[in-house]
Short mmCIF file of N, CA and C in Angstrom, two decimals:
data_model
loop_
_atom_site.label_atom_id
_atom_site.label_comp_id
_atom_site.label_asym_id
_atom_site.label_seq_id
_atom_site.Cartn_x
_atom_site.Cartn_y
_atom_site.Cartn_z
N UNK A 1 105.49 122.86 -9.49
CA UNK A 1 106.37 121.79 -9.45
C UNK A 1 107.48 122.32 -10.49
N UNK A 2 108.41 122.83 -10.11
CA UNK A 2 109.43 123.23 -11.09
C UNK A 2 110.29 122.04 -11.63
N UNK A 3 110.18 120.94 -10.99
CA UNK A 3 110.92 119.67 -11.47
C UNK A 3 110.06 119.12 -12.71
N UNK A 4 108.81 118.90 -12.56
CA UNK A 4 107.95 118.20 -13.46
C UNK A 4 107.81 119.44 -14.73
N UNK A 5 107.46 120.38 -14.34
CA UNK A 5 107.23 121.63 -15.41
C UNK A 5 108.55 122.40 -15.49
N UNK A 6 109.41 121.78 -16.44
CA UNK A 6 110.68 122.32 -16.76
C UNK A 6 110.95 122.40 -18.15
N UNK A 7 111.61 123.24 -18.73
CA UNK A 7 111.94 123.27 -20.09
C UNK A 7 112.57 122.00 -20.54
N UNK A 8 112.42 121.58 -21.79
CA UNK A 8 113.01 120.36 -22.50
C UNK A 8 113.65 120.93 -23.74
N UNK A 9 114.99 121.03 -23.65
CA UNK A 9 115.66 121.37 -24.91
C UNK A 9 115.72 120.57 -25.93
N UNK A 10 115.28 119.34 -25.66
CA UNK A 10 115.42 118.26 -26.85
C UNK A 10 114.02 118.32 -27.63
N UNK A 11 113.14 119.18 -27.31
CA UNK A 11 111.81 119.33 -28.13
C UNK A 11 111.88 120.53 -28.68
N UNK A 12 111.55 120.64 -29.99
CA UNK A 12 111.47 121.87 -30.80
C UNK A 12 110.36 122.67 -30.56
N UNK A 13 110.45 123.92 -30.12
CA UNK A 13 109.41 124.78 -29.67
C UNK A 13 109.05 125.58 -30.96
N UNK A 14 107.86 125.03 -31.47
CA UNK A 14 107.45 125.55 -32.82
C UNK A 14 105.89 126.07 -32.85
N UNK A 15 105.47 126.18 -31.76
CA UNK A 15 103.94 126.70 -31.76
C UNK A 15 103.68 127.76 -30.59
N UNK A 16 102.71 128.38 -30.64
CA UNK A 16 101.99 129.38 -29.65
C UNK A 16 100.94 128.47 -29.02
N UNK A 17 100.93 128.56 -27.83
CA UNK A 17 99.81 127.66 -27.08
C UNK A 17 98.83 128.76 -26.66
N UNK A 18 97.46 128.46 -27.22
CA UNK A 18 96.46 129.48 -27.02
C UNK A 18 95.55 128.74 -25.87
N UNK A 19 95.56 129.31 -24.72
CA UNK A 19 94.88 128.63 -23.47
C UNK A 19 93.64 129.50 -23.18
N UNK A 20 92.46 128.81 -23.13
CA UNK A 20 91.18 129.37 -22.88
C UNK A 20 90.62 128.90 -21.68
N UNK A 21 90.01 129.85 -20.86
CA UNK A 21 89.29 129.44 -19.72
C UNK A 21 88.25 130.42 -19.44
N UNK A 22 87.00 129.98 -19.68
CA UNK A 22 85.78 130.79 -19.42
C UNK A 22 85.72 132.12 -20.19
N UNK A 23 86.06 132.08 -21.44
CA UNK A 23 85.90 133.22 -22.29
C UNK A 23 85.25 132.84 -23.43
N UNK A 24 84.87 133.89 -24.21
CA UNK A 24 83.90 133.72 -25.56
C UNK A 24 84.57 133.08 -26.68
N UNK A 25 83.85 132.47 -27.49
CA UNK A 25 84.34 131.90 -28.79
C UNK A 25 84.85 133.02 -29.65
N UNK A 26 84.20 134.23 -29.52
CA UNK A 26 84.58 135.44 -30.30
C UNK A 26 85.88 135.88 -29.95
N UNK A 27 86.21 135.92 -28.69
CA UNK A 27 87.59 136.53 -28.25
C UNK A 27 88.59 135.41 -28.62
N UNK A 28 88.41 134.11 -28.56
CA UNK A 28 89.33 133.16 -29.04
C UNK A 28 89.59 133.22 -30.64
N UNK A 29 88.50 133.45 -31.37
CA UNK A 29 88.60 133.72 -32.78
C UNK A 29 89.43 134.95 -33.03
N UNK A 30 89.30 135.83 -32.34
CA UNK A 30 90.18 137.14 -32.55
C UNK A 30 91.56 136.82 -32.45
N UNK A 31 92.04 136.09 -31.42
CA UNK A 31 93.35 135.71 -31.30
C UNK A 31 93.90 134.74 -32.32
N UNK A 32 93.19 133.70 -32.58
CA UNK A 32 93.65 132.75 -33.60
C UNK A 32 93.57 133.26 -34.86
N UNK A 33 92.82 134.18 -35.16
CA UNK A 33 92.85 134.93 -36.58
C UNK A 33 94.02 135.85 -36.77
N UNK A 34 94.34 136.46 -35.73
CA UNK A 34 95.70 137.16 -35.74
C UNK A 34 96.79 136.32 -35.96
N UNK A 35 96.85 135.14 -35.24
CA UNK A 35 97.98 134.26 -35.34
C UNK A 35 98.00 133.82 -36.79
N UNK A 36 96.84 133.36 -37.50
CA UNK A 36 96.98 132.83 -38.69
C UNK A 36 97.42 133.89 -39.71
N UNK A 37 97.01 135.15 -39.50
CA UNK A 37 97.32 136.27 -40.46
C UNK A 37 98.93 136.53 -40.43
N UNK A 38 99.38 136.26 -39.27
CA UNK A 38 100.92 136.34 -38.93
C UNK A 38 101.69 134.97 -39.35
N UNK A 39 100.91 133.98 -39.93
CA UNK A 39 101.60 132.69 -40.02
C UNK A 39 102.36 132.08 -38.76
N UNK A 40 101.69 132.38 -37.75
CA UNK A 40 102.37 131.70 -36.52
C UNK A 40 101.28 130.45 -36.03
N UNK A 41 102.02 129.33 -36.22
CA UNK A 41 101.37 128.07 -35.89
C UNK A 41 100.86 128.08 -34.31
N UNK A 42 99.64 127.58 -33.97
CA UNK A 42 99.09 127.53 -32.67
C UNK A 42 98.60 126.25 -32.39
N UNK A 43 98.46 125.96 -30.98
CA UNK A 43 97.72 124.88 -30.58
C UNK A 43 96.79 125.47 -29.53
N UNK A 44 95.47 125.08 -29.77
CA UNK A 44 94.41 125.52 -28.82
C UNK A 44 94.02 124.69 -27.78
N UNK A 45 94.04 125.02 -26.47
CA UNK A 45 93.58 124.22 -25.53
C UNK A 45 92.60 124.85 -24.44
N UNK A 46 91.51 124.14 -24.18
CA UNK A 46 90.52 124.82 -23.41
C UNK A 46 90.40 124.14 -22.07
N UNK A 47 90.38 124.88 -21.03
CA UNK A 47 90.35 124.56 -19.64
C UNK A 47 89.32 123.34 -19.44
N UNK A 48 89.78 122.23 -18.86
CA UNK A 48 88.97 121.03 -18.54
C UNK A 48 88.90 120.10 -19.63
N UNK A 49 89.64 120.26 -20.84
CA UNK A 49 89.44 119.31 -21.98
C UNK A 49 90.62 118.55 -22.26
N UNK A 50 91.66 118.49 -21.43
CA UNK A 50 92.92 117.92 -21.64
C UNK A 50 93.31 117.25 -20.34
N UNK A 51 94.29 116.38 -20.55
CA UNK A 51 94.94 115.63 -19.41
C UNK A 51 96.30 116.55 -19.04
N UNK A 52 96.63 116.28 -17.79
CA UNK A 52 97.88 116.86 -17.30
C UNK A 52 99.07 116.61 -18.41
N UNK A 53 99.27 115.24 -18.83
CA UNK A 53 100.31 114.83 -19.73
C UNK A 53 100.16 115.67 -21.10
N UNK A 54 99.05 115.81 -21.60
CA UNK A 54 98.69 116.59 -22.87
C UNK A 54 99.16 118.14 -22.70
N UNK A 55 98.78 118.76 -21.46
CA UNK A 55 99.11 120.01 -21.29
C UNK A 55 100.61 120.17 -21.14
N UNK A 56 101.27 119.37 -20.53
CA UNK A 56 102.63 119.48 -20.35
C UNK A 56 103.42 119.19 -21.51
N UNK A 57 102.99 118.34 -22.51
CA UNK A 57 103.59 118.14 -23.83
C UNK A 57 103.35 119.41 -24.60
N UNK A 58 102.17 119.95 -24.62
CA UNK A 58 101.88 121.26 -25.30
C UNK A 58 102.69 122.45 -24.89
N UNK A 59 103.06 122.56 -23.54
CA UNK A 59 103.92 123.53 -23.02
C UNK A 59 105.30 123.33 -23.59
N UNK A 60 105.84 122.17 -23.65
CA UNK A 60 107.23 121.86 -24.09
C UNK A 60 107.44 122.11 -25.49
N UNK A 61 106.25 122.13 -26.26
CA UNK A 61 106.35 122.42 -27.70
C UNK A 61 106.29 123.89 -27.96
N UNK A 62 105.89 124.64 -26.89
CA UNK A 62 105.42 126.14 -27.08
C UNK A 62 106.51 127.08 -26.67
N UNK A 63 106.69 128.06 -27.73
CA UNK A 63 107.60 129.25 -27.40
C UNK A 63 106.92 130.31 -26.71
N UNK A 64 105.73 130.27 -26.66
CA UNK A 64 104.87 131.33 -25.97
C UNK A 64 103.47 130.91 -25.67
N UNK A 65 102.74 131.43 -24.83
CA UNK A 65 101.41 131.09 -24.52
C UNK A 65 100.55 132.35 -24.55
N UNK A 66 99.47 132.48 -25.13
CA UNK A 66 98.45 133.41 -25.10
C UNK A 66 97.22 132.91 -24.18
N UNK A 67 97.22 133.59 -23.10
CA UNK A 67 96.15 133.25 -21.99
C UNK A 67 95.05 134.06 -22.08
N UNK A 68 93.91 133.44 -22.41
CA UNK A 68 92.63 134.08 -22.43
C UNK A 68 91.81 133.45 -21.36
N UNK A 69 91.88 134.12 -20.13
CA UNK A 69 91.18 133.70 -18.95
C UNK A 69 90.44 134.69 -18.42
N UNK A 70 89.68 134.30 -17.44
CA UNK A 70 88.84 135.25 -16.60
C UNK A 70 89.33 135.43 -15.14
N UNK A 71 88.74 135.26 -14.20
CA UNK A 71 89.38 135.57 -12.92
C UNK A 71 89.86 134.07 -12.30
N UNK A 72 91.01 134.32 -11.57
CA UNK A 72 91.64 133.25 -11.08
C UNK A 72 91.91 133.57 -9.47
N UNK A 73 91.87 132.58 -8.69
CA UNK A 73 92.41 132.82 -7.25
C UNK A 73 93.83 132.33 -7.18
N UNK A 74 94.22 131.39 -7.94
CA UNK A 74 95.71 131.02 -7.81
C UNK A 74 96.27 130.86 -9.31
N UNK A 75 95.75 130.35 -10.18
CA UNK A 75 96.24 130.38 -11.58
C UNK A 75 97.31 129.41 -11.78
N UNK A 76 97.05 128.06 -11.33
CA UNK A 76 97.98 126.99 -11.23
C UNK A 76 98.56 126.62 -12.68
N UNK A 77 97.49 126.49 -13.60
CA UNK A 77 97.89 126.16 -14.99
C UNK A 77 98.94 127.17 -15.60
N UNK A 78 98.65 128.55 -15.42
CA UNK A 78 99.62 129.51 -15.82
C UNK A 78 100.97 129.54 -15.18
N UNK A 79 100.83 129.11 -13.90
CA UNK A 79 102.18 129.01 -13.09
C UNK A 79 102.98 127.88 -13.66
N UNK A 80 102.25 126.75 -14.18
CA UNK A 80 102.87 125.66 -14.77
C UNK A 80 103.54 126.05 -16.04
N UNK A 81 102.82 126.89 -16.84
CA UNK A 81 103.41 127.29 -18.07
C UNK A 81 104.61 128.20 -17.93
N UNK A 82 104.67 129.15 -16.83
CA UNK A 82 105.72 129.89 -16.54
C UNK A 82 106.97 129.10 -15.92
N UNK A 83 106.59 128.09 -15.16
CA UNK A 83 107.67 127.30 -14.66
C UNK A 83 108.32 126.49 -15.77
N UNK A 84 107.58 126.20 -16.83
CA UNK A 84 108.22 125.56 -18.04
C UNK A 84 109.04 126.62 -18.92
N UNK A 85 109.07 127.88 -18.49
CA UNK A 85 109.72 128.95 -19.15
C UNK A 85 109.14 129.30 -20.45
N UNK A 86 107.79 129.28 -20.39
CA UNK A 86 106.98 129.74 -21.58
C UNK A 86 106.42 131.14 -21.37
N UNK A 87 106.92 132.14 -21.81
CA UNK A 87 106.37 133.57 -21.66
C UNK A 87 104.79 133.60 -21.99
N UNK A 88 104.20 134.59 -21.38
CA UNK A 88 102.77 134.52 -21.48
C UNK A 88 102.32 135.86 -21.99
N UNK A 89 101.38 135.95 -22.86
CA UNK A 89 100.65 137.20 -23.22
C UNK A 89 99.31 136.96 -22.75
N UNK A 90 98.78 137.76 -21.70
CA UNK A 90 97.73 137.48 -20.97
C UNK A 90 96.50 138.47 -21.53
N UNK A 91 95.42 138.11 -21.76
CA UNK A 91 94.23 138.80 -22.07
C UNK A 91 93.41 138.90 -20.68
N UNK A 92 93.80 139.84 -19.93
CA UNK A 92 93.24 139.87 -18.61
C UNK A 92 91.94 140.63 -18.45
N UNK A 93 91.36 140.61 -17.29
CA UNK A 93 90.02 141.39 -17.06
C UNK A 93 90.34 142.23 -15.77
N UNK A 94 89.82 143.55 -15.71
CA UNK A 94 90.03 144.28 -14.66
C UNK A 94 89.00 144.17 -13.55
N UNK A 95 87.96 143.61 -13.98
CA UNK A 95 86.78 143.28 -12.93
C UNK A 95 85.83 142.34 -13.44
N UNK A 96 85.08 141.71 -12.55
CA UNK A 96 84.15 140.68 -13.05
C UNK A 96 83.06 141.32 -14.08
N UNK A 97 82.80 140.58 -15.06
CA UNK A 97 81.83 141.07 -16.03
C UNK A 97 82.52 141.89 -17.15
N UNK A 98 83.72 142.11 -17.17
CA UNK A 98 84.54 142.88 -18.19
C UNK A 98 85.09 141.87 -19.30
N UNK A 99 84.31 140.94 -19.68
CA UNK A 99 84.49 139.93 -20.58
C UNK A 99 83.48 139.99 -21.63
N UNK A 100 83.71 139.54 -22.75
CA UNK A 100 82.59 139.30 -23.80
C UNK A 100 82.00 137.86 -23.49
N UNK A 101 80.78 137.61 -23.81
CA UNK A 101 80.13 136.41 -23.75
C UNK A 101 79.33 136.22 -22.37
N UNK A 102 79.12 134.80 -22.23
CA UNK A 102 78.21 134.53 -21.06
C UNK A 102 78.87 134.46 -19.71
N UNK A 103 78.30 134.02 -18.70
CA UNK A 103 78.69 133.82 -17.34
C UNK A 103 78.44 134.85 -16.38
N UNK A 104 77.96 136.04 -16.88
CA UNK A 104 77.75 137.24 -16.17
C UNK A 104 76.53 136.97 -15.20
N UNK A 105 75.67 136.09 -15.62
CA UNK A 105 74.38 135.83 -14.93
C UNK A 105 74.77 135.28 -13.52
N UNK A 106 75.90 134.75 -13.22
CA UNK A 106 76.13 134.12 -11.90
C UNK A 106 76.58 135.05 -10.91
N UNK A 107 76.73 136.34 -11.23
CA UNK A 107 77.16 137.36 -10.45
C UNK A 107 76.04 138.66 -10.13
N UNK A 108 76.07 139.15 -9.16
CA UNK A 108 75.09 140.25 -8.88
C UNK A 108 75.70 141.50 -9.66
N UNK A 109 74.75 142.40 -9.89
CA UNK A 109 75.20 143.64 -10.59
C UNK A 109 76.26 144.38 -9.74
N UNK A 110 76.24 144.49 -8.34
CA UNK A 110 77.18 144.97 -7.68
C UNK A 110 78.62 144.21 -7.84
N UNK A 111 78.49 142.92 -7.87
CA UNK A 111 79.73 142.16 -8.11
C UNK A 111 80.32 142.44 -9.51
N UNK A 112 79.57 142.60 -10.41
CA UNK A 112 80.05 142.83 -11.86
C UNK A 112 80.49 144.37 -11.95
N UNK A 113 79.96 145.27 -11.13
CA UNK A 113 80.44 146.65 -11.28
C UNK A 113 81.60 146.97 -10.47
N UNK A 114 81.78 146.44 -9.40
CA UNK A 114 82.75 146.80 -8.44
C UNK A 114 83.97 145.99 -8.02
N UNK A 115 83.80 144.66 -8.32
CA UNK A 115 84.76 143.69 -7.86
C UNK A 115 86.04 143.70 -8.71
N UNK A 116 87.23 143.94 -8.13
CA UNK A 116 88.38 143.86 -9.09
C UNK A 116 88.55 142.40 -9.35
N UNK A 117 89.32 142.19 -10.35
CA UNK A 117 89.55 140.68 -10.73
C UNK A 117 90.74 140.68 -11.56
N UNK A 118 91.34 139.54 -11.69
CA UNK A 118 92.43 139.36 -12.70
C UNK A 118 92.55 137.85 -13.07
N UNK A 119 93.12 137.54 -14.16
CA UNK A 119 93.30 136.17 -14.69
C UNK A 119 94.66 135.63 -14.22
N UNK A 120 95.53 136.62 -13.80
CA UNK A 120 96.93 136.40 -13.32
C UNK A 120 97.36 137.02 -12.00
N UNK A 121 96.80 136.27 -10.92
CA UNK A 121 97.20 136.89 -9.61
C UNK A 121 98.72 136.96 -9.30
N UNK A 122 99.37 136.07 -9.84
CA UNK A 122 100.80 135.98 -9.73
C UNK A 122 101.54 136.10 -11.18
N UNK A 123 102.09 137.37 -11.19
CA UNK A 123 102.63 137.68 -12.53
C UNK A 123 103.42 139.00 -12.35
N UNK A 124 104.58 138.94 -13.25
CA UNK A 124 105.34 140.07 -13.24
C UNK A 124 105.76 140.47 -14.85
N UNK A 125 106.51 141.54 -14.95
CA UNK A 125 106.93 141.84 -16.37
C UNK A 125 107.96 140.80 -16.89
N UNK A 126 108.59 140.11 -15.92
CA UNK A 126 109.53 138.98 -16.22
C UNK A 126 108.91 137.97 -16.95
N UNK A 127 107.41 137.80 -16.65
CA UNK A 127 106.71 136.61 -17.28
C UNK A 127 106.10 136.85 -18.58
N UNK A 128 105.88 137.98 -18.95
CA UNK A 128 105.46 138.41 -20.30
C UNK A 128 104.65 139.74 -20.26
N UNK A 129 103.57 139.76 -20.99
CA UNK A 129 102.75 141.03 -21.18
C UNK A 129 101.19 140.79 -20.85
N UNK A 130 100.55 141.76 -20.37
CA UNK A 130 99.25 141.62 -20.18
C UNK A 130 98.50 142.91 -20.75
N UNK A 131 97.17 142.61 -21.16
CA UNK A 131 96.37 143.69 -21.69
C UNK A 131 94.86 143.34 -21.32
N UNK A 132 93.99 144.46 -21.41
CA UNK A 132 92.65 144.23 -21.02
C UNK A 132 91.69 144.58 -22.08
N UNK A 133 92.02 145.38 -23.06
CA UNK A 133 91.14 145.94 -24.14
C UNK A 133 91.36 145.17 -25.45
N UNK A 134 90.28 144.56 -26.03
CA UNK A 134 90.46 143.90 -27.29
C UNK A 134 91.10 144.60 -28.34
N UNK A 135 90.90 145.93 -28.27
CA UNK A 135 91.57 146.81 -29.38
C UNK A 135 93.09 146.67 -29.39
N UNK A 136 93.68 146.47 -28.20
CA UNK A 136 95.08 146.43 -27.95
C UNK A 136 95.82 145.29 -28.49
N UNK A 137 94.95 144.17 -28.74
CA UNK A 137 95.45 142.83 -29.06
C UNK A 137 96.46 142.87 -30.23
N UNK A 138 96.16 143.55 -31.45
CA UNK A 138 97.13 143.35 -32.53
C UNK A 138 98.48 144.07 -32.17
N UNK A 139 98.48 145.11 -31.62
CA UNK A 139 99.64 146.02 -31.24
C UNK A 139 100.58 145.08 -30.34
N UNK A 140 99.86 144.59 -29.07
CA UNK A 140 100.45 144.03 -27.95
C UNK A 140 101.04 142.67 -28.35
N UNK A 141 100.24 142.01 -29.41
CA UNK A 141 100.86 140.51 -29.76
C UNK A 141 102.10 141.00 -30.59
N UNK A 142 102.24 141.94 -31.46
CA UNK A 142 103.46 142.14 -32.07
C UNK A 142 104.58 142.53 -31.21
N UNK A 143 104.39 143.33 -30.05
CA UNK A 143 105.26 143.72 -29.04
C UNK A 143 105.79 142.56 -28.53
N UNK A 144 104.71 141.61 -27.95
CA UNK A 144 105.13 140.51 -27.27
C UNK A 144 106.02 139.42 -28.03
N UNK A 145 105.79 139.28 -29.24
CA UNK A 145 106.52 138.35 -30.22
C UNK A 145 107.92 139.02 -30.33
N UNK A 146 108.03 140.27 -30.56
CA UNK A 146 109.36 140.86 -30.69
C UNK A 146 110.23 140.71 -29.39
N UNK A 147 109.53 140.71 -28.24
CA UNK A 147 110.28 140.72 -26.95
C UNK A 147 110.39 139.30 -26.45
N UNK A 148 110.03 138.23 -27.05
CA UNK A 148 110.02 136.83 -26.49
C UNK A 148 111.28 136.44 -25.75
N UNK A 149 112.28 136.82 -26.44
CA UNK A 149 113.68 136.45 -25.78
C UNK A 149 114.04 137.16 -24.51
N UNK A 150 113.35 138.13 -24.16
CA UNK A 150 113.73 139.03 -23.05
C UNK A 150 112.98 138.69 -21.68
N UNK A 151 111.96 137.72 -21.88
CA UNK A 151 111.31 137.31 -20.59
C UNK A 151 111.89 136.13 -20.02
N UNK A 152 111.71 136.06 -18.55
CA UNK A 152 112.45 135.04 -17.99
C UNK A 152 111.30 134.37 -16.83
N UNK A 153 110.25 133.85 -17.41
CA UNK A 153 109.25 133.43 -16.40
C UNK A 153 109.62 132.30 -15.44
N UNK A 154 110.47 131.39 -15.85
CA UNK A 154 110.96 130.41 -14.86
C UNK A 154 111.70 130.93 -13.69
N UNK A 155 112.33 132.01 -14.04
CA UNK A 155 113.07 132.64 -12.88
C UNK A 155 112.14 133.38 -11.84
N UNK A 156 111.16 133.97 -12.47
CA UNK A 156 110.02 134.55 -11.54
C UNK A 156 109.48 133.49 -10.73
N UNK A 157 109.07 132.24 -11.31
CA UNK A 157 108.60 131.10 -10.54
C UNK A 157 109.45 130.72 -9.45
N UNK A 158 110.70 130.50 -9.81
CA UNK A 158 111.81 130.01 -8.90
C UNK A 158 112.02 130.96 -7.67
N UNK A 159 111.95 132.20 -7.89
CA UNK A 159 112.10 133.33 -6.87
C UNK A 159 110.95 133.49 -6.17
N UNK A 160 109.66 133.35 -6.64
CA UNK A 160 108.56 133.71 -5.79
C UNK A 160 107.56 132.59 -5.53
N UNK A 161 107.46 131.42 -6.34
CA UNK A 161 106.47 130.62 -6.19
C UNK A 161 106.88 129.16 -6.24
N UNK A 162 108.08 128.78 -6.01
CA UNK A 162 108.45 127.45 -5.98
C UNK A 162 107.94 126.69 -4.75
N UNK A 163 107.82 125.33 -4.76
CA UNK A 163 107.23 124.66 -3.70
C UNK A 163 108.15 124.89 -2.44
N UNK A 164 109.50 124.81 -2.62
CA UNK A 164 110.33 125.01 -1.45
C UNK A 164 110.26 126.46 -1.00
N UNK A 165 110.21 127.40 -1.83
CA UNK A 165 109.98 128.89 -1.36
C UNK A 165 108.72 129.01 -0.66
N UNK A 166 107.71 128.51 -1.12
CA UNK A 166 106.41 128.60 -0.60
C UNK A 166 106.28 127.86 0.79
N UNK A 167 106.89 126.75 0.87
CA UNK A 167 106.93 126.09 2.19
C UNK A 167 107.61 126.88 3.20
N UNK A 168 108.75 127.39 2.94
CA UNK A 168 109.62 128.35 3.78
C UNK A 168 108.64 129.54 4.01
N UNK A 169 107.95 130.06 3.25
CA UNK A 169 107.06 131.30 3.65
C UNK A 169 106.02 131.00 4.53
N UNK A 170 105.57 129.75 4.42
CA UNK A 170 104.50 129.24 5.30
C UNK A 170 105.04 129.01 6.76
N UNK A 171 106.21 128.50 6.90
CA UNK A 171 106.84 128.22 8.07
C UNK A 171 107.12 129.53 8.80
N UNK A 172 107.59 130.54 7.99
CA UNK A 172 107.89 131.85 8.49
C UNK A 172 106.52 132.47 8.98
N UNK A 173 105.56 132.45 8.21
CA UNK A 173 104.32 133.11 8.78
C UNK A 173 103.83 132.32 9.99
N UNK A 174 103.87 131.04 9.95
CA UNK A 174 103.33 130.13 10.98
C UNK A 174 104.01 130.41 12.32
N UNK A 175 105.33 130.55 12.33
CA UNK A 175 106.24 130.94 13.49
C UNK A 175 105.96 132.28 13.90
N UNK A 176 105.77 133.28 12.93
CA UNK A 176 105.51 134.56 13.42
C UNK A 176 104.11 134.73 14.08
N UNK A 177 103.16 133.99 13.75
CA UNK A 177 101.75 134.04 14.37
C UNK A 177 101.80 133.39 15.68
N UNK A 178 102.69 132.50 15.85
CA UNK A 178 102.76 131.70 17.08
C UNK A 178 103.77 132.27 18.06
N UNK A 179 104.72 133.08 17.49
CA UNK A 179 105.65 133.85 18.12
C UNK A 179 106.76 132.84 18.72
N UNK A 180 107.00 131.82 17.76
CA UNK A 180 108.00 130.70 18.02
C UNK A 180 109.26 131.03 17.22
N UNK A 181 110.32 130.56 17.62
CA UNK A 181 111.52 130.69 16.78
C UNK A 181 111.35 129.46 15.80
N UNK A 182 111.93 129.77 14.57
CA UNK A 182 111.69 128.76 13.52
C UNK A 182 112.36 127.47 13.92
N UNK A 183 113.44 127.52 14.62
CA UNK A 183 114.15 126.18 14.99
C UNK A 183 113.33 125.22 15.86
N UNK A 184 112.29 125.85 16.40
CA UNK A 184 111.35 124.97 17.20
C UNK A 184 110.61 124.16 16.35
N UNK A 185 110.24 124.57 15.19
CA UNK A 185 109.39 123.76 14.23
C UNK A 185 110.20 122.78 13.41
N UNK A 186 111.23 123.15 12.86
CA UNK A 186 112.15 122.18 12.18
C UNK A 186 113.52 122.75 12.09
N UNK A 187 114.24 121.75 11.59
CA UNK A 187 115.75 122.19 11.47
C UNK A 187 116.09 122.29 9.98
N UNK A 188 116.14 123.49 9.50
CA UNK A 188 116.27 123.71 7.99
C UNK A 188 117.83 123.85 7.67
#
């Protein structure tokens, strides 16, 4: 929803939002410690512990988001951050099981070894940066902060994931599958 999740120039952007979903406390501490060492104020939010209104307000106060997630099928909360024009530094995973901490017991050994995964299924270089190895964090954090002004995540969302654009893509797919002219279904 690019109307509700839109930048608000009347609110000072003075923090980095650290968003955590299904990752270990050790990984979170690694990120927050680096932010403290660099005197960068941050707000920590954990998936499932906030209201939509709290999340939207945190986004509007944030000049960046550090996304510490696991695997996603859609990644709605991140898409909302990007729609609010908040660039993202994503600590991604290349496969199930490639994270520190618990949760691996829910997957078979075969799934943990061979299933590709990502925390950001819809993402591009316009949105920010991503990395997978904890050793990369200090360097990529510096690079990300230096490049903050060069990202345009809201443009990416508008061009690829807006509600109107997705509705149009659905209509095109539907008409193609039925071999019907688009005008048959609606007058656009």
